[in-house]
Every structure is written in C-alpha cells, then in structure tokens.
PDB file of C-alpha atoms in Angstrom:
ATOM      1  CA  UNK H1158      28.271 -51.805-136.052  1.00  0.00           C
ATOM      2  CA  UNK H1159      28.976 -49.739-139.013  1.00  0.00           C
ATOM      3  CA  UNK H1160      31.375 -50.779-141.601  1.00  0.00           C
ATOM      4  CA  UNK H1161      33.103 -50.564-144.950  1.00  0.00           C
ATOM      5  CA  UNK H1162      32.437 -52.616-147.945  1.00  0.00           C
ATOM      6  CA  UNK H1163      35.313 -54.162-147.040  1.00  0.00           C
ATOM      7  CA  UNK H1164      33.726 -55.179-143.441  1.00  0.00           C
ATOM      8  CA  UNK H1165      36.448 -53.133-142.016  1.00  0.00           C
ATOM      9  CA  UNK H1166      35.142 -51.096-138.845  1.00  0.00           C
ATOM     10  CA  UNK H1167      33.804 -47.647-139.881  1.00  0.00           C
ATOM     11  CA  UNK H1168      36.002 -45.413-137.534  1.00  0.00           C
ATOM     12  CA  UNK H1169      37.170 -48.234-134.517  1.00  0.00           C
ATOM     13  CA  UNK H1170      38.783 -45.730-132.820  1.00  0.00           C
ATOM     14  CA  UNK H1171      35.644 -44.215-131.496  1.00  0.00           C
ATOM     15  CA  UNK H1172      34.497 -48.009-130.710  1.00  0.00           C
ATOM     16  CA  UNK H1173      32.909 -47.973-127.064  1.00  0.00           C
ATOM     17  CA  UNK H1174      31.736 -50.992-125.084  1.00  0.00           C
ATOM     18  CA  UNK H1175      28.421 -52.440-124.133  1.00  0.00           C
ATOM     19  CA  UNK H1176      28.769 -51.421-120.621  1.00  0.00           C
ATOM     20  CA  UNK H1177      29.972 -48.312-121.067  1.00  0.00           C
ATOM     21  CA  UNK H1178      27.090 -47.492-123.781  1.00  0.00           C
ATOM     22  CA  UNK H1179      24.338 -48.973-121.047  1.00  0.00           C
ATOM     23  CA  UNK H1180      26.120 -46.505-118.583  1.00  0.00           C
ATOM     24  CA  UNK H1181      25.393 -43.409-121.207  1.00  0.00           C
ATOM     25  CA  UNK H1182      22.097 -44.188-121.350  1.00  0.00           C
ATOM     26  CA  UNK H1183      21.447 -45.190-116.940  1.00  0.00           C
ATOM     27  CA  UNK H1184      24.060 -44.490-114.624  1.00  0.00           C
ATOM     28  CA  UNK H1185      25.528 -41.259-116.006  1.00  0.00           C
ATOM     29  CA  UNK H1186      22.090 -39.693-116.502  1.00  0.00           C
ATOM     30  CA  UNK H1187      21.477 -40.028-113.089  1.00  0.00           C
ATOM     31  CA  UNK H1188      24.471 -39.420-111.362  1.00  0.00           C
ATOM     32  CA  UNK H1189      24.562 -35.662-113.674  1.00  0.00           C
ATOM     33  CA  UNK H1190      20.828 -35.113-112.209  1.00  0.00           C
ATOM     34  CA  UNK H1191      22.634 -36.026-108.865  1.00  0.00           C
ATOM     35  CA  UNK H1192      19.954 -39.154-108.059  1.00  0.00           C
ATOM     36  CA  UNK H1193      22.049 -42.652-108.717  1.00  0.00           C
ATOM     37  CA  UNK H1194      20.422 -43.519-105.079  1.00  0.00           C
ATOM     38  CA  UNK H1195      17.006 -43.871-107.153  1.00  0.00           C
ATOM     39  CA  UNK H1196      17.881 -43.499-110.594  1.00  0.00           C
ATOM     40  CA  UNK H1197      19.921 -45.778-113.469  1.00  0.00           C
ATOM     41  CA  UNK H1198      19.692 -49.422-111.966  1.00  0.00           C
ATOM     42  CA  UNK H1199      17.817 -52.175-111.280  1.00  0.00           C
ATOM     43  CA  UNK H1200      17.321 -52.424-107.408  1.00  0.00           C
ATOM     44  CA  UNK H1201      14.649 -52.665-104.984  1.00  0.00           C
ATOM     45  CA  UNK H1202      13.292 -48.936-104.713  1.00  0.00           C
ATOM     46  CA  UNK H1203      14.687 -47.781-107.743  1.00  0.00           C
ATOM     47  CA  UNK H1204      12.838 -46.017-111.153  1.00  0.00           C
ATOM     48  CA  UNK H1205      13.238 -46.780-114.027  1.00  0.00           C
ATOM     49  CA  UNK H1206      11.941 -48.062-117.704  1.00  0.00           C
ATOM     50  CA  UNK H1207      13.265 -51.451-118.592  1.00  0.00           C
ATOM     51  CA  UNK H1208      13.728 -53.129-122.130  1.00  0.00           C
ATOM     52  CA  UNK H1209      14.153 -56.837-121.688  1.00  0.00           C
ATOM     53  CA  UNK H1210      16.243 -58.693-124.688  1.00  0.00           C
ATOM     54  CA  UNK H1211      16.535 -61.920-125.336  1.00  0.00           C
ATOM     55  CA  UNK H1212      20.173 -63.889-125.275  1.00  0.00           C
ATOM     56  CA  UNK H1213      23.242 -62.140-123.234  1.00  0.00           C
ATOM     57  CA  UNK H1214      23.955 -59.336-125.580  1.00  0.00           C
ATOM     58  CA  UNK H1215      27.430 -58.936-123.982  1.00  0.00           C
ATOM     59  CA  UNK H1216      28.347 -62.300-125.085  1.00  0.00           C
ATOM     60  CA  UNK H1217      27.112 -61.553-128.850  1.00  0.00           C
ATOM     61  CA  UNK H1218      25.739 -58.325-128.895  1.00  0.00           C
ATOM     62  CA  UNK H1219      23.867 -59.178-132.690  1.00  0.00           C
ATOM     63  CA  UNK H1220      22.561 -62.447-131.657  1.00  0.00           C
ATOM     64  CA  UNK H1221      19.884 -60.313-128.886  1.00  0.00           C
ATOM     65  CA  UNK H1222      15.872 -59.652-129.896  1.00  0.00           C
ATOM     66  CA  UNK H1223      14.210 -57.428-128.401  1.00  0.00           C
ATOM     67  CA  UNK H1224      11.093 -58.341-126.652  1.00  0.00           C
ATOM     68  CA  UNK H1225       9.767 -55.605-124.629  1.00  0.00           C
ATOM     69  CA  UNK H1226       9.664 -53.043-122.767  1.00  0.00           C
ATOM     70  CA  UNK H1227       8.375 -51.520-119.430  1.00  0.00           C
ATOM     71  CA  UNK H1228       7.541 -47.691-119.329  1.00  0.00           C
ATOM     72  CA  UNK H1229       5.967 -46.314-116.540  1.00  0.00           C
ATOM     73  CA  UNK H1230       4.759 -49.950-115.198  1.00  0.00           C
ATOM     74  CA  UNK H1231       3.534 -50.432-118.453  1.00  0.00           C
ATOM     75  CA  UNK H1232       4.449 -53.402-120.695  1.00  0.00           C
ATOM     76  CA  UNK H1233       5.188 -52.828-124.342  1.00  0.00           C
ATOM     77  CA  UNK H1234       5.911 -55.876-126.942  1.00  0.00           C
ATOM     78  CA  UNK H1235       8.759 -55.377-128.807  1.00  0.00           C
ATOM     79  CA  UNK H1236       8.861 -54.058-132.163  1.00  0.00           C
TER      80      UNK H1236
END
C-alpha cells in the first residue's frame, strides 16, 4: 500500500480488493482469451502457474511470505 508521510492512503479511491486484484491477474485473463473452462483456477484439469504464500493474505495481506512458485510443473523457491 502506498502512502503519505502522514500514513494517509496515497489515492484510496482507486483502492481495489484482494480478490478482485487475484481476478486481474486469473480469471479475467482467461475468460478475455475465452478459456475459464481450463484457464485462471485451481481445479482438477486446469493450467496454470501457482505462487504459494505463507499465512492467509486476505486476513492480513502484509503479514504473507512468499515461498514459491510453480511454472510450468516446475518449482521455484521464493525470492
């Protein structure tokens, strides 16, 4: 989150939430490509890379580390 000196927010009005910046990054991708049936979400049969983060970042989305992630089947430590 960017913010003032001051702490306030740094333009709050353009604030989104978690899920809907996870769904600008998996579920609208692939429903503009026109493939949500294989495409942006974790399900049996489905594609995708994964990052895997530690905590519940929707609880405390600061309080999260990020541990990995899998790219083409491939695991990558996180950085």
């Amino acid at each position: 989150e960017r913010t003032y000196g001051s702490g306030e927010a740094f333009f709050p009005e353009q604030r989104v939430s978690l899920e809907d910046s996870i769904a600008a990054f998996t579920r609208n991708p692939a429903r503009a490509v026109g493939r949500l049936r294989d495409l942006g979400k974790i399900a049996l049969g489905a594609t995708a890379d994964l990052t895997l983060w530690s905590g519940d970042l929707r609880k405390d989305p600061r309080s999260g580390r990020l541990l990995g992630h899998v790219i083409n089947g491939v695991w990558l430590e996180g950085f």
